[in-house]
Short mmCIF file of C-alpha atoms in Angstrom, two decimals:
data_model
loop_
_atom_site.label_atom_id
_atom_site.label_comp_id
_atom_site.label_asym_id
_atom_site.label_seq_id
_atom_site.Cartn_x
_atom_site.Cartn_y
_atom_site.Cartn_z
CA UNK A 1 -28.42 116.32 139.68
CA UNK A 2 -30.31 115.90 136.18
CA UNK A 3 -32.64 118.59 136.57
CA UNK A 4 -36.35 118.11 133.67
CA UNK A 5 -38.94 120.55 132.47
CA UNK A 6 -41.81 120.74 134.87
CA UNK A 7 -43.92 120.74 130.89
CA UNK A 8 -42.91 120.92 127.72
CA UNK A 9 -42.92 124.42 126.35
CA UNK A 10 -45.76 125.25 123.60
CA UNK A 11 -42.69 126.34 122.00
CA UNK A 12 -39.21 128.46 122.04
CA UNK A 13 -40.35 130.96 124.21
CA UNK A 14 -38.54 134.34 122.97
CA UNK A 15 -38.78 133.44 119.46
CA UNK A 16 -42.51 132.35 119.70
CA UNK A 17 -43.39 135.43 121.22
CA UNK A 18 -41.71 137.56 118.80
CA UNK A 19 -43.17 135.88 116.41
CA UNK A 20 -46.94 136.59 117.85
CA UNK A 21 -45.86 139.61 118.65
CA UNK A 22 -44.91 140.67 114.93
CA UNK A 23 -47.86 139.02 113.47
CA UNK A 24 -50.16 140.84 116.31
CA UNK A 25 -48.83 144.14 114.77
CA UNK A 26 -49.03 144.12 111.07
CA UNK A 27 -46.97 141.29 110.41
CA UNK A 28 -48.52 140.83 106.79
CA UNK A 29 -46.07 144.52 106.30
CA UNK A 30 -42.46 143.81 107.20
CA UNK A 31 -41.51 147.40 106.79
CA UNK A 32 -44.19 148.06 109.43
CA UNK A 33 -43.02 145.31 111.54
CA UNK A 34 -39.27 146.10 111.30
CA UNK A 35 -40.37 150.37 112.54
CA UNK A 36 -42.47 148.78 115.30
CA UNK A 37 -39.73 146.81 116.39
CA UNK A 38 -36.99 149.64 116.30
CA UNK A 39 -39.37 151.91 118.33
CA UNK A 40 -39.64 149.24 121.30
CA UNK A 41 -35.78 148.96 120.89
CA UNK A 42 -35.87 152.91 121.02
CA UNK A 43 -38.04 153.04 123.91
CA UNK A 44 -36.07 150.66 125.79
CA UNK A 45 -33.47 152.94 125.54
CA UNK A 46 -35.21 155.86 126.81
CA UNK A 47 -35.70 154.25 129.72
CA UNK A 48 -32.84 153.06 130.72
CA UNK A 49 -31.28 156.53 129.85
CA UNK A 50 -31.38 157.32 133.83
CA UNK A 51 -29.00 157.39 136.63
CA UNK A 52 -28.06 153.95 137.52
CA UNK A 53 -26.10 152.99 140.85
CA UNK A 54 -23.58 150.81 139.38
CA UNK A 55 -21.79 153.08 136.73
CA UNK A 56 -21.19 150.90 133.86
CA UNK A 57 -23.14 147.58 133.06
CA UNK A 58 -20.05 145.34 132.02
CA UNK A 59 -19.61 142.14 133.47
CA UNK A 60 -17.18 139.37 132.84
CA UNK A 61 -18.37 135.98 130.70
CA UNK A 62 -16.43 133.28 131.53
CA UNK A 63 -16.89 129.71 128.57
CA UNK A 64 -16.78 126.56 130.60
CA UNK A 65 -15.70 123.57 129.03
CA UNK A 66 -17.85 120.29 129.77
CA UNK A 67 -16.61 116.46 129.27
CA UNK A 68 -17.91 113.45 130.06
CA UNK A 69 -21.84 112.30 130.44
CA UNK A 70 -24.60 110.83 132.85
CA UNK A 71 -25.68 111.75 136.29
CA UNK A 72 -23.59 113.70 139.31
CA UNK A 73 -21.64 112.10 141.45
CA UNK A 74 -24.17 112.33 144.25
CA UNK A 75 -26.51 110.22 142.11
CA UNK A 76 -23.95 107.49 141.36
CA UNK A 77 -23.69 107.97 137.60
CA UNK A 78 -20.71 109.29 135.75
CA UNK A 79 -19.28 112.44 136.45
CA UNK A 80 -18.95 115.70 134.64
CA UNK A 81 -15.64 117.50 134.20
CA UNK A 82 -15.19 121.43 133.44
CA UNK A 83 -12.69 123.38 132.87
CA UNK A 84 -12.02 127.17 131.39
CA UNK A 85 -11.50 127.47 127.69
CA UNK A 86 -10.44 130.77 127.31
CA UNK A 87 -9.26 130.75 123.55
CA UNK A 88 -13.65 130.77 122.85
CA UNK A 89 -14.13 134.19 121.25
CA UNK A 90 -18.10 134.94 122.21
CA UNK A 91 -18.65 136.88 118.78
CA UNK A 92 -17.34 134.11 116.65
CA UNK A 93 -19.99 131.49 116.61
CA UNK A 94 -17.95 129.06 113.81
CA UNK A 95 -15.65 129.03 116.08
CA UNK A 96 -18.34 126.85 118.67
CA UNK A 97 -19.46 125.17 116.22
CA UNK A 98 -16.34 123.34 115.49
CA UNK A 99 -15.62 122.39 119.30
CA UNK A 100 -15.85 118.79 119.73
CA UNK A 101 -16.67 119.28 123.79
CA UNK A 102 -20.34 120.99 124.79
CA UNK A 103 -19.44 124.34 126.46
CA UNK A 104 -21.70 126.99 128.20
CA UNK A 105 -21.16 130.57 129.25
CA UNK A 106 -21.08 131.57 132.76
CA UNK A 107 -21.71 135.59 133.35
CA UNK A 108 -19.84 136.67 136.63
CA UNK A 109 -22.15 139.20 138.23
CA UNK A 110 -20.87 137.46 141.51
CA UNK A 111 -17.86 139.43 140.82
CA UNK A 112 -19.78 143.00 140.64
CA UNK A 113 -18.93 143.96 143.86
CA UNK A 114 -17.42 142.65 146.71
CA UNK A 115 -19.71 142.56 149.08
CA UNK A 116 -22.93 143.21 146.74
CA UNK A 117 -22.84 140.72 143.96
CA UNK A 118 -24.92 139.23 141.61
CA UNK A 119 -28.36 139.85 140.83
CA UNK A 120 -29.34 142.00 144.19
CA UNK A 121 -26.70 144.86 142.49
CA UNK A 122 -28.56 144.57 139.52
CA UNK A 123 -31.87 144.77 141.47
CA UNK A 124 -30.58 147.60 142.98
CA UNK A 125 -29.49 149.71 140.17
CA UNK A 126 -32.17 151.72 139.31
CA UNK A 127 -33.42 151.66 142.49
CA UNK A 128 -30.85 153.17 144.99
CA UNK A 129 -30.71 156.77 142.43
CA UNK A 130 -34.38 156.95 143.19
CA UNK A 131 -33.93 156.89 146.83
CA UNK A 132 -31.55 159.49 146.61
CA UNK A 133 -33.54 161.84 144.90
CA UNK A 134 -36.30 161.57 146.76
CA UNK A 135 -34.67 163.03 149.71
CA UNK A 136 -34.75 159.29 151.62
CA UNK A 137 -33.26 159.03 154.88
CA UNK A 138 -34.11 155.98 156.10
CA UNK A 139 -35.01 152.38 154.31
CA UNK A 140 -36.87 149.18 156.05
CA UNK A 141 -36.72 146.12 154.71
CA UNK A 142 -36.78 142.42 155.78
CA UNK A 143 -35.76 138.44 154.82
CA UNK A 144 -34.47 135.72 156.74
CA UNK A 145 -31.18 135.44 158.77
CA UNK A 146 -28.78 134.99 156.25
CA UNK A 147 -30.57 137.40 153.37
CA UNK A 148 -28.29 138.76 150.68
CA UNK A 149 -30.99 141.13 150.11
CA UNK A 150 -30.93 142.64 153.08
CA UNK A 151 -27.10 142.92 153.34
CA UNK A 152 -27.08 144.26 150.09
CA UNK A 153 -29.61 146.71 151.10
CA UNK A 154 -27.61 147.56 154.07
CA UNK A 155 -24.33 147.78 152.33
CA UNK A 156 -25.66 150.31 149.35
CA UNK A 157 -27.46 152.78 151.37
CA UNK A 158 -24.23 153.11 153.92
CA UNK A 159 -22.20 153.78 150.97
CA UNK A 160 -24.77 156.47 149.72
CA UNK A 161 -25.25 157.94 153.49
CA UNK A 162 -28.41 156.07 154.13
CA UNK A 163 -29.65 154.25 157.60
CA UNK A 164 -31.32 150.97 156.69
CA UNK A 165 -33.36 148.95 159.59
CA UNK A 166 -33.32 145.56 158.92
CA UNK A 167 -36.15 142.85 160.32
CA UNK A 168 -34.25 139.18 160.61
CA UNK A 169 -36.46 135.64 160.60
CA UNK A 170 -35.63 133.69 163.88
CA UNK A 171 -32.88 134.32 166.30
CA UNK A 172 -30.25 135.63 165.95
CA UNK A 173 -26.80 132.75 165.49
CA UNK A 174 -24.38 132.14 168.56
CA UNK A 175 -21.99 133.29 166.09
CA UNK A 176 -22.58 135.70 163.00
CA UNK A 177 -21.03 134.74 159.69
CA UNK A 178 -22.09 135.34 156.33
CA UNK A 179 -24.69 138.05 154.90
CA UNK A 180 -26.26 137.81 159.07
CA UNK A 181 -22.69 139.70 160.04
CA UNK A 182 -22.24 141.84 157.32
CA UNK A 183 -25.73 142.74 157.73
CA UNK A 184 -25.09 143.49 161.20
CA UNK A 185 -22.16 145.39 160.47
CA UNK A 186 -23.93 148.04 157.69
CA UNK A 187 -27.68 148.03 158.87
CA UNK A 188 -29.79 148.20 162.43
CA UNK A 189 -31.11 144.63 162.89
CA UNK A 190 -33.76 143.42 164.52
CA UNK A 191 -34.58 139.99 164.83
CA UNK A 192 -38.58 138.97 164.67
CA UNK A 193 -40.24 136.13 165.80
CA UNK A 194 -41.40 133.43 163.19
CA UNK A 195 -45.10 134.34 163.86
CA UNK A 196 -44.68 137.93 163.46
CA UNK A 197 -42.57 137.46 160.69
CA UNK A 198 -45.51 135.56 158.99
CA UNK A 199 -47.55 138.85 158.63
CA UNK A 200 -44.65 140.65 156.84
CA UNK A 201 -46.37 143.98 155.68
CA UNK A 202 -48.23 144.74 158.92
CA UNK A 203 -44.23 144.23 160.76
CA UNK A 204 -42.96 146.24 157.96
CA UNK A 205 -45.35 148.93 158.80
CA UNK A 206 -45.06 149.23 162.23
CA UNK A 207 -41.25 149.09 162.56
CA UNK A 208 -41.33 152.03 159.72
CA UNK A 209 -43.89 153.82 162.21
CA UNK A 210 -41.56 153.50 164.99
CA UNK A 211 -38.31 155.01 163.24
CA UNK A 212 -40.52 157.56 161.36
CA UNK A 213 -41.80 159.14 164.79
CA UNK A 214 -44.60 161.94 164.86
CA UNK A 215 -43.02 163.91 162.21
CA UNK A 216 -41.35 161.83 159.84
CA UNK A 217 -43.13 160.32 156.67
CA UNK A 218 -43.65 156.60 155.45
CA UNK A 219 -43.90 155.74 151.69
CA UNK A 220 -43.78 152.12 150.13
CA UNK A 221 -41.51 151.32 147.35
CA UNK A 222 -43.82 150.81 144.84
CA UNK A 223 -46.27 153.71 145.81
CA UNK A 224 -42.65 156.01 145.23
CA UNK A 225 -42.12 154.68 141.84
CA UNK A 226 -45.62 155.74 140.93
CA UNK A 227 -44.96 158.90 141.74
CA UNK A 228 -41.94 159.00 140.19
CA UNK A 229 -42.63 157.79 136.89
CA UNK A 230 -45.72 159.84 136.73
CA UNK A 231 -43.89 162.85 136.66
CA UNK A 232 -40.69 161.34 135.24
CA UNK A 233 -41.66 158.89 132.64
CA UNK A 234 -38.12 157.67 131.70
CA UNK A 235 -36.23 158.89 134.87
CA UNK A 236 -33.35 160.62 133.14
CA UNK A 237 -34.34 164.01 135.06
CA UNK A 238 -33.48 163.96 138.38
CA UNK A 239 -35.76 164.34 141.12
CA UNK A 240 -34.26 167.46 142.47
CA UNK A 241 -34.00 169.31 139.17
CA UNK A 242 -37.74 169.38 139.85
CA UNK A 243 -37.72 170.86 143.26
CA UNK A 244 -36.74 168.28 145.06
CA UNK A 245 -34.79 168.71 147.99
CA UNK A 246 -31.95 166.60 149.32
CA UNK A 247 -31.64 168.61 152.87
CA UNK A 248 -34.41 167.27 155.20
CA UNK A 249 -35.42 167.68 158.93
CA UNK A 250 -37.76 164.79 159.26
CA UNK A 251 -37.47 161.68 158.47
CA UNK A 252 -38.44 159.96 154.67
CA UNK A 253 -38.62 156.40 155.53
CA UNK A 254 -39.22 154.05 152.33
CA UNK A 255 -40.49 150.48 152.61
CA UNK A 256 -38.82 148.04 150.94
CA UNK A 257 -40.33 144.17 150.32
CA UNK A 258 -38.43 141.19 150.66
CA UNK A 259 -36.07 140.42 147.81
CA UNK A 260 -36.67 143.60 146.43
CA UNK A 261 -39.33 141.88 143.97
CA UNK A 262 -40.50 145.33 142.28
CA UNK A 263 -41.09 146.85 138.93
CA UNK A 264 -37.76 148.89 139.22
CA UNK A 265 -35.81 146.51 140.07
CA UNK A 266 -36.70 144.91 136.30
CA UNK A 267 -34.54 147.77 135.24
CA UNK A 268 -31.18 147.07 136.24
CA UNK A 269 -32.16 143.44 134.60
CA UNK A 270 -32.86 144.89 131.13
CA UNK A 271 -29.95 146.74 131.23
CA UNK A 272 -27.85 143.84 131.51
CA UNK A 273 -29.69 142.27 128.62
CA UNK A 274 -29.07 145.15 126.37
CA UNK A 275 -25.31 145.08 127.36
CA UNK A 276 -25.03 141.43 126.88
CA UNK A 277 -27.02 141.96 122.83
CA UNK A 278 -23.82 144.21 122.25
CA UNK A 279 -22.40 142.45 118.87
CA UNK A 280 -19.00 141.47 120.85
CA UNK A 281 -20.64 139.75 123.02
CA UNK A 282 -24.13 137.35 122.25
CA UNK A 283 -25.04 139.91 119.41
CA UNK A 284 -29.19 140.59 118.75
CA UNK A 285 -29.47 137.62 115.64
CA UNK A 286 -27.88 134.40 117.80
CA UNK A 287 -30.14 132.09 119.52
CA UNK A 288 -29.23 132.18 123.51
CA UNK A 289 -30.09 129.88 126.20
CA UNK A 290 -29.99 131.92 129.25
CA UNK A 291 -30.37 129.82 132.68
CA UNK A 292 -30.79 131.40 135.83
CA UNK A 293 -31.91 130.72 139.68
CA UNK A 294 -34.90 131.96 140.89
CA UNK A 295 -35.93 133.19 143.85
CA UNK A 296 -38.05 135.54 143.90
CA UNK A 297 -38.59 134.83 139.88
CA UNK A 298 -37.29 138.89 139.34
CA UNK A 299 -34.29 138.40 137.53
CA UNK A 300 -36.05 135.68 135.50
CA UNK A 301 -38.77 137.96 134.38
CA UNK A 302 -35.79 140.88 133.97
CA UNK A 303 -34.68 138.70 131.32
CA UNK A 304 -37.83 137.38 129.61
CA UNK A 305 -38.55 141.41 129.33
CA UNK A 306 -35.33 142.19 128.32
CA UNK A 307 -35.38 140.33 125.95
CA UNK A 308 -38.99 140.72 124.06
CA UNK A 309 -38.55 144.25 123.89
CA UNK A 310 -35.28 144.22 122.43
CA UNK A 311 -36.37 141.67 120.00
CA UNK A 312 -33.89 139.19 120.67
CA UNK A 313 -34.03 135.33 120.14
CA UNK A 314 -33.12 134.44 123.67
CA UNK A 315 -35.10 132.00 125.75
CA UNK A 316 -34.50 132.09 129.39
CA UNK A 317 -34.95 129.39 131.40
CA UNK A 318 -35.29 130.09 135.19
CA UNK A 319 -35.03 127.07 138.09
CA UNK A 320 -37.64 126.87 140.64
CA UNK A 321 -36.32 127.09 144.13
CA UNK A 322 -38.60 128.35 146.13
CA UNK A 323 -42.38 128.40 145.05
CA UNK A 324 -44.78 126.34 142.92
CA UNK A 325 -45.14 126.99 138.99
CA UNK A 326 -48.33 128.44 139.20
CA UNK A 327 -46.58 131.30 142.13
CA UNK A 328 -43.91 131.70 140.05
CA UNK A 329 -46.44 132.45 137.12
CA UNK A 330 -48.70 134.69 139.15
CA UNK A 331 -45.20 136.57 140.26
CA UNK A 332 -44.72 136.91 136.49
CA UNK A 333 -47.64 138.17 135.52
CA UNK A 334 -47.76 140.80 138.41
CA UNK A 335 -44.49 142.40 137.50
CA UNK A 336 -45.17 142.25 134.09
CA UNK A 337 -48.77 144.25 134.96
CA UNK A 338 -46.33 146.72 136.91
CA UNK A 339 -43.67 147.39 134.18
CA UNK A 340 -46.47 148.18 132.21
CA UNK A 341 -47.96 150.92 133.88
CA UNK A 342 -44.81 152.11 134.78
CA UNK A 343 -43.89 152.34 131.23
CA UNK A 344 -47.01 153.69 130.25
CA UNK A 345 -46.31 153.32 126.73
CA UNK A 346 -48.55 151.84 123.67
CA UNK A 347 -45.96 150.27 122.06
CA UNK A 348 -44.78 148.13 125.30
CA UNK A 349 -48.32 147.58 125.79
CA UNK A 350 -48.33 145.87 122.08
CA UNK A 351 -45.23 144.19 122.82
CA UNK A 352 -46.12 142.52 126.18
CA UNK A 353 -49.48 141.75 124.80
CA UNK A 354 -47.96 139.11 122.46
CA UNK A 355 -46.20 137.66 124.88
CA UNK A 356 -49.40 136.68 126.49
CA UNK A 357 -47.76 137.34 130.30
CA UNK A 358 -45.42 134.21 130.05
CA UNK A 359 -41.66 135.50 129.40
CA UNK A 360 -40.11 132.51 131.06
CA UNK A 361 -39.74 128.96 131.01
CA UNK A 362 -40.10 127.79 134.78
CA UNK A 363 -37.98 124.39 135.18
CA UNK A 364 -38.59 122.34 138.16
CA UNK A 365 -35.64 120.52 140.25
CA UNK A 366 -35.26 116.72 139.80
CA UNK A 367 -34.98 116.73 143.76
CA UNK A 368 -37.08 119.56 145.11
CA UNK A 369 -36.72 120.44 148.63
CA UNK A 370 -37.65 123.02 151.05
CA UNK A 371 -36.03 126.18 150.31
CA UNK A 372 -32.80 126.32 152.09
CA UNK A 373 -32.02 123.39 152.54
CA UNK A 374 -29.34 120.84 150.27
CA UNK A 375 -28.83 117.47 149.84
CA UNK A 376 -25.44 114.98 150.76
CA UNK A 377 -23.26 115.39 148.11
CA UNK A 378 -24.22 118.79 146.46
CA UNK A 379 -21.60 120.60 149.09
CA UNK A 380 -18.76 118.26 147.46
CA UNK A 381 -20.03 119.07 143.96
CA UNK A 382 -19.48 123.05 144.19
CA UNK A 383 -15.74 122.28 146.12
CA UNK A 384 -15.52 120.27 142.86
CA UNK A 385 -16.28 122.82 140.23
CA UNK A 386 -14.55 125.46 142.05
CA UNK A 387 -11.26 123.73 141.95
CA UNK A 388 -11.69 122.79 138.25
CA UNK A 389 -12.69 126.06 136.88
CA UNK A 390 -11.97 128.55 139.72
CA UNK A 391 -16.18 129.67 139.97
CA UNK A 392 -17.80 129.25 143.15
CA UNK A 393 -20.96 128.67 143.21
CA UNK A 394 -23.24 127.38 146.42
CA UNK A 395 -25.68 124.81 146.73
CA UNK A 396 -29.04 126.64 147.67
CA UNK A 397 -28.75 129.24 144.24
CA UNK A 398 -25.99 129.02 141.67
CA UNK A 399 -25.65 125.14 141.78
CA UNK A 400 -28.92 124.67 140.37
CA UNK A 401 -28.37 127.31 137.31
CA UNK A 402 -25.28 125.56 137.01
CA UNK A 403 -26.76 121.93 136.51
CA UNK A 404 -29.47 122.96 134.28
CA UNK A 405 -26.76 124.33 131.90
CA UNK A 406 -24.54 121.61 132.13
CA UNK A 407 -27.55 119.76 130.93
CA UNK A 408 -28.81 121.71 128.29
CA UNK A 409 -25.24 122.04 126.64
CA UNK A 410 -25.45 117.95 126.30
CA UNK A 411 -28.26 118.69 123.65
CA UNK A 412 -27.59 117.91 120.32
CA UNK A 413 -28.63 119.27 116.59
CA UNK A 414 -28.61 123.00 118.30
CA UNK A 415 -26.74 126.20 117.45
CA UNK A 416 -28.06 128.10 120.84
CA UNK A 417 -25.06 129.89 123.09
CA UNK A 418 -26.21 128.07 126.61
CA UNK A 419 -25.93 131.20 128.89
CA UNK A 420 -25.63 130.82 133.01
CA UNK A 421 -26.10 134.12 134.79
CA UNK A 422 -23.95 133.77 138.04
CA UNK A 423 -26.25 135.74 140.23
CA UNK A 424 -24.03 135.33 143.19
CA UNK A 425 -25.10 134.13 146.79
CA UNK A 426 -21.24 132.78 147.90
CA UNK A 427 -21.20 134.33 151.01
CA UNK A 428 -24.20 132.28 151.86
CA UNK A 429 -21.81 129.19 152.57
CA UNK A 430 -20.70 130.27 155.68
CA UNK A 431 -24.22 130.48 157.15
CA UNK A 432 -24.95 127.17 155.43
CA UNK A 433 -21.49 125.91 157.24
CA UNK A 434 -23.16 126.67 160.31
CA UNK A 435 -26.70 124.41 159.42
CA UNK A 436 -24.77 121.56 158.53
CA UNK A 437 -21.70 121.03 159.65
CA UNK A 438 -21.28 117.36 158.82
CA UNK A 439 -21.46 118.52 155.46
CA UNK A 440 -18.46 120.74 155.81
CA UNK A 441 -16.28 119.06 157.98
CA UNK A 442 -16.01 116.01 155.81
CA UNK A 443 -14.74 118.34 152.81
CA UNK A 444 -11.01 117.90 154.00
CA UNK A 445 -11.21 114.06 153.79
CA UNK A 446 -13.21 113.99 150.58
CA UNK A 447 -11.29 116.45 148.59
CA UNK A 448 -7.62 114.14 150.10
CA UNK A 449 -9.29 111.04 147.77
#
């Protein structure tokens, strides 16, 4: 599927930015540009010097070899053909230059844990310490049957002693596969009628009532990470240095929104960022191309932030999938608003000024659909890729990253790394298998061919 920019751009996005940015803040002194720049970089730092749930930000990068031109299969054109090159050293950029064959980089987060993957751990990373130290016994969130945010939700907090309640769009399947089982499995689910469902925080509210009791308390996520960073501003104290205690009578329920679409969860983002600037990886001076899905948009705006305020000339492309542009844009400039005062610092304030709120390039499917659902042929396309290069990826999420930087590594007269981030989603197949099974039956007799 050829996937096109819902506009053009005004213009490379990271590298325009930076540039307004710099010439926002003294630009006409490069000394004083180069210390303003080194204290964001500094003060990225600081806050990511904190407690983090996953304890080390590696992750594997995978270069994908790409032959042949034209269309998918589904579409009738020619077809594409990948396989692994591992021989491509990522710091050695002569070394791409003077590949023949277009090539893009896939980063495995789907292989962060194995039941958590992608970007929900990341999401989660910064997050799940906080509960902790505030003492939080019990966490209520909510998404549809087969959520990966809510099973990673579920599967976190039982490793960390935590109960999580989970609120399920729809009815519950004859038979539970996928994220619905493991959901099942790790959390307390309770499936909620589509109509009730519609008015998400007053359900949220009441179910967090109901588990809290007479004596227990109820706090929202992002009403906790006010607190928090008021008293904390870069988190590396814990909570119960400061009198915090982790023994508790009553219950501390915490409210979690779907997708886990907050401020902290921008965190665990950044701190990919900064491990993928490392000089044996991408490095801080080569142009990147980093694609992602989108969802919620989080990730993509983890990125985009990411990468202004460590100065780097990345531009990150993110694929609608389930909102409009201008959602997507207000999503963007909400969680942008929140990092700020979170940060509460002058010199993010100066650097997310020049970026005028717009971090990300929002692409548009060629074929847009309602979210959840795929098209004839895209099922075959991810059995394809997975036996050619051994990455699975599944046709709601990771298919579209995947196409869009396919496409982009067909463009010519550039020197940009084209950068996938695998943000996981696999187990979502099985509850797809269930929706259509026509789709999955015929795999057998198309894959014999």
């Amino acid at each position: 599927m050829v996937l096109v920019k819902l506009q053009q751009p005004r213009s490379a996005v990271v590298s325009a930015v930076i540039r307004d940015f710099h010439s926002c803040l003294m630009a006409e002194n490069s000394t004083e540009t180069s210390i303003l720049k080194q204290s964001t970089v500094d003060f990225v730092s600081k806050l990511l010097d904190r407690r983090w749930a996953l304890r080390s930000p590696d992750t594997q990068v995978h270069p994908v070899m790409v032959s042949g031109s034209g269309s998918y299969k589904r579409l009738g054109g020619e077809v594409f053909d990948f396989r692994n090159y591992p021989g491509q050293s990522l710091g050695d950029s002569k070394e791409a230059k003077n590949l023949r064959q277009p090539l893009f980089y896939v980063v495995r987060d789907d292989l962060l844990h194995p039941l958590v993957n992608g970007n929900k751990a990341r999401k989660l990373d910064a997050l799940l310490p906080l509960l902790e130290d505030y003492s939080v016994t019990d966490v209520v969130t909510c998404g549809g049957c087969q959520s990966a945010h809510a099973a990673a939700v579920a599967i976190s907090c039982a490793e960390r002693g935590l109960k999580t309640h989970l609120l399920l769009r729809g009815e519950q399947p004859e038979t539970l596969t996928g994220y619905a089982m493991l959901s099942t499995f790790y959390g307390n689910v309770t499936y909620i009628e589509r109509s009730l469902y519609a008015r998400r925080e007053d359900m949220l509210a009441r179910h967090a009532n109901f588990i809290a009791g007479s004596k227990g308390s109820i706090e929202w996520l992002n009403d906790l990470l006010e607190s928090a960073f008021i008293h904390n501003a870069y988190g590396k104290q814990s909570l119960l240095q400061m009198g915090g205690s982790r023994v508790t009578r009553n219950k501390k329920v915490v409210i979690i929104s779907e997708g886990a679409g907050d401020a902290v969860a921008l965190l665990g983002v950044i701190r990919l960022v900064q491990y993928l600037s490392q000089e044996h990886l991408f490095g801080n001076l080569q142009t990147v191309k980093i694609i992602v899905d989108a969802g919620t948009g989080t990730t993509a705006v983890g990125l985009g932030l990411g990468a202004l305020c460590l100065g780097l000339p990345w531009e990150v492309h993110a694929v609608m999938l389930a909102d409009t542009v201008e959602g997507y844009r207000k999503k963007e400039e909400s969680l942008i608003s929140e990092f700020r005062k979170i940060c509460d610092s002058p010199t993010i304030d100066l650097a997310l000024g020049g970026a005028n709120t717009e971090v990300v390039h929002w692409v548009e499917r060629s074929c847009p659909r309602k979210f959840g659902n795929i098209r004839k042929g895209e099922v075959e396309e991810c059995q394809r890729i997975a036996q050619q290069t051994g990455i699975l990826v599944d046709p709601v999420y990771t298919l579209a990253a995947w196409e869009l930087a396919t496409q982009l590594s067909q463009e010519q007269g550039t020197s940009a790394k084209v950068v996938m981030l695998h943000t996981g989603g696999t187990l979502g197949m099985f509850g797809l298998a269930q929706r259509y099974k026509p789709y999955f039956q015929n795999l057998k007799a198309e894959s014999s061919d």
